[in-house]
Amino acid sequence: KNLIKGLVSPEIAPWKDDQRYAMKPDKKVPSISKIEAEMQRKWESVLYFLVGSYEGEVQEPLPSVVSFMKQAELMSHNGKRNLSKAENLVITDKGYEFMLRDMHVQAWMFVRAMINKAS
């Protein structure tokens, strides 16, 4: 339960002092394989969204992830009127290069961009 909350919400973390955001201990600690499977599912949803095939069981990434993909020029608007809709984004050449990189490199590129954005 906490794994899902921690992966989905940037406000909730086990180390937060503010009780509104603090997590209660899980009754059952998730296994490493469960954590890896959830991480893989989340990452794949980002990649599916990037190539425009996120319908069905794949959820659209969080708005902060979509914002990152626009700011990192991995995606751009396709020229349709409603520029606020994520479905009007298309992959760029830079996005294709990103897709061809190793998953660990992709993750570090994402982390680096998020740190740059925060500073």
Short mmCIF file of C-alpha atoms in Angstrom, two decimals:
data_model
loop_
_atom_site.label_atom_id
_atom_site.label_comp_id
_atom_site.label_asym_id
_atom_site.label_seq_id
_atom_site.Cartn_x
_atom_site.Cartn_y
_atom_site.Cartn_z
CA LYS A 1 0.00 0.00 0.00
CA ASN A 2 2.75 2.47 0.96
CA LEU A 3 4.77 1.45 -2.09
CA ILE A 4 1.97 2.58 -4.39
CA LYS A 5 1.45 5.81 -2.41
CA GLY A 6 5.16 6.58 -2.44
CA LEU A 7 5.52 5.97 -6.17
CA VAL A 8 2.42 7.93 -7.10
CA SER A 9 2.43 10.93 -4.78
CA PRO A 10 5.38 13.28 -4.40
CA GLU A 11 3.86 14.66 -1.16
CA ILE A 12 3.79 11.36 0.72
CA ALA A 13 7.04 9.92 2.06
CA PRO A 14 7.99 7.77 5.04
CA TRP A 15 10.47 10.35 6.32
CA LYS A 16 8.08 13.33 6.41
CA ASP A 17 7.63 14.87 9.88
CA ASP A 18 4.27 16.41 8.97
CA GLN A 19 1.68 13.86 10.12
CA ARG A 20 -0.67 14.79 7.27
CA TYR A 21 1.83 13.24 4.86
CA ALA A 22 3.42 10.59 7.05
CA MET A 23 3.01 6.94 6.14
CA LYS A 24 1.98 4.27 8.59
CA PRO A 25 4.10 1.12 8.46
CA ASP A 26 2.87 -1.51 6.03
CA LYS A 27 1.39 -4.59 7.62
CA LYS A 28 3.26 -6.65 5.07
CA VAL A 29 6.55 -5.39 3.67
CA PRO A 30 6.61 -5.67 -0.14
CA SER A 31 9.14 -8.01 -1.65
CA ILE A 32 11.97 -6.76 -3.82
CA SER A 33 10.35 -8.41 -6.83
CA LYS A 34 7.08 -6.56 -6.14
CA ILE A 35 8.91 -3.24 -5.88
CA GLU A 36 10.80 -3.97 -9.12
CA ALA A 37 7.60 -5.00 -10.91
CA GLU A 38 5.80 -1.81 -9.82
CA MET A 39 8.77 0.33 -10.86
CA GLN A 40 8.90 -1.41 -14.24
CA ARG A 41 5.15 -0.88 -14.75
CA LYS A 42 5.44 2.83 -13.95
CA TRP A 43 8.47 3.28 -16.22
CA GLU A 44 6.80 1.43 -19.08
CA SER A 45 3.76 3.71 -18.76
CA VAL A 46 6.10 6.68 -19.29
CA LEU A 47 7.65 5.07 -22.37
CA TYR A 48 4.26 4.04 -23.80
CA PHE A 49 3.03 7.60 -23.30
CA LEU A 50 6.15 8.94 -25.01
CA VAL A 51 5.45 6.93 -28.16
CA GLY A 52 1.72 7.67 -27.99
CA SER A 53 0.39 4.21 -27.18
CA TYR A 54 -0.89 4.51 -23.63
CA GLU A 55 -4.54 3.51 -24.11
CA GLY A 56 -5.93 0.44 -22.41
CA GLU A 57 -4.31 -0.86 -19.27
CA VAL A 58 -1.43 1.64 -19.31
CA GLN A 59 -2.15 4.76 -17.24
CA GLU A 60 -1.16 8.24 -18.33
CA PRO A 61 1.88 9.44 -16.34
CA LEU A 62 1.56 12.06 -13.62
CA PRO A 63 1.33 15.69 -14.79
CA SER A 64 4.85 16.35 -13.45
CA VAL A 65 6.20 13.59 -15.72
CA VAL A 66 4.33 14.98 -18.73
CA SER A 67 5.68 18.43 -17.89
CA PHE A 68 9.21 17.02 -17.70
CA MET A 69 8.83 15.42 -21.14
CA LYS A 70 7.77 18.76 -22.63
CA GLN A 71 10.52 20.73 -20.85
CA ALA A 72 13.16 18.19 -21.84
CA GLU A 73 11.90 18.48 -25.43
CA LEU A 74 11.13 14.77 -25.57
CA MET A 75 7.60 15.68 -26.66
CA SER A 76 5.96 18.67 -28.30
CA HIS A 77 2.44 19.73 -29.19
CA ASN A 78 1.10 18.37 -32.45
CA GLY A 79 -0.52 21.63 -33.55
CA LYS A 80 -4.05 20.89 -32.34
CA ARG A 81 -5.99 23.61 -30.56
CA ASN A 82 -6.09 22.39 -26.97
CA LEU A 83 -2.46 22.71 -25.86
CA SER A 84 -3.24 21.72 -22.29
CA LYS A 85 -4.23 18.16 -23.19
CA ALA A 86 -1.48 15.58 -22.88
CA GLU A 87 -3.00 13.59 -25.76
CA ASN A 88 -1.98 16.40 -28.13
CA LEU A 89 1.70 15.69 -27.54
CA VAL A 90 3.92 13.83 -29.98
CA ILE A 91 7.42 12.42 -29.61
CA THR A 92 10.30 14.53 -30.92
CA ASP A 93 13.63 13.46 -32.42
CA LYS A 94 15.17 14.00 -28.98
CA GLY A 95 12.44 11.75 -27.56
CA TYR A 96 13.36 8.97 -30.00
CA GLU A 97 17.01 9.28 -28.90
CA PHE A 98 15.85 9.04 -25.28
CA MET A 99 13.90 5.86 -26.09
CA LEU A 100 17.01 4.20 -27.53
CA ARG A 101 19.05 4.71 -24.38
CA ASP A 102 19.45 2.16 -21.61
CA MET A 103 16.70 2.30 -18.96
CA HIS A 104 19.20 3.33 -16.27
CA VAL A 105 20.47 6.21 -18.41
CA GLN A 106 16.86 7.27 -19.05
CA ALA A 107 16.15 7.27 -15.31
CA TRP A 108 19.22 9.37 -14.53
CA MET A 109 18.34 11.81 -17.30
CA PHE A 110 14.91 12.14 -15.71
CA VAL A 111 16.35 12.63 -12.21
CA ARG A 112 18.82 15.22 -13.48
CA ALA A 113 16.09 17.19 -15.26
CA MET A 114 13.90 17.13 -12.14
CA ILE A 115 16.80 18.41 -9.99
CA ASN A 116 17.54 21.17 -12.51
CA LYS A 117 13.88 22.12 -12.53
CA ALA A 118 13.79 22.33 -8.72
CA SER A 119 16.90 24.52 -8.45
#
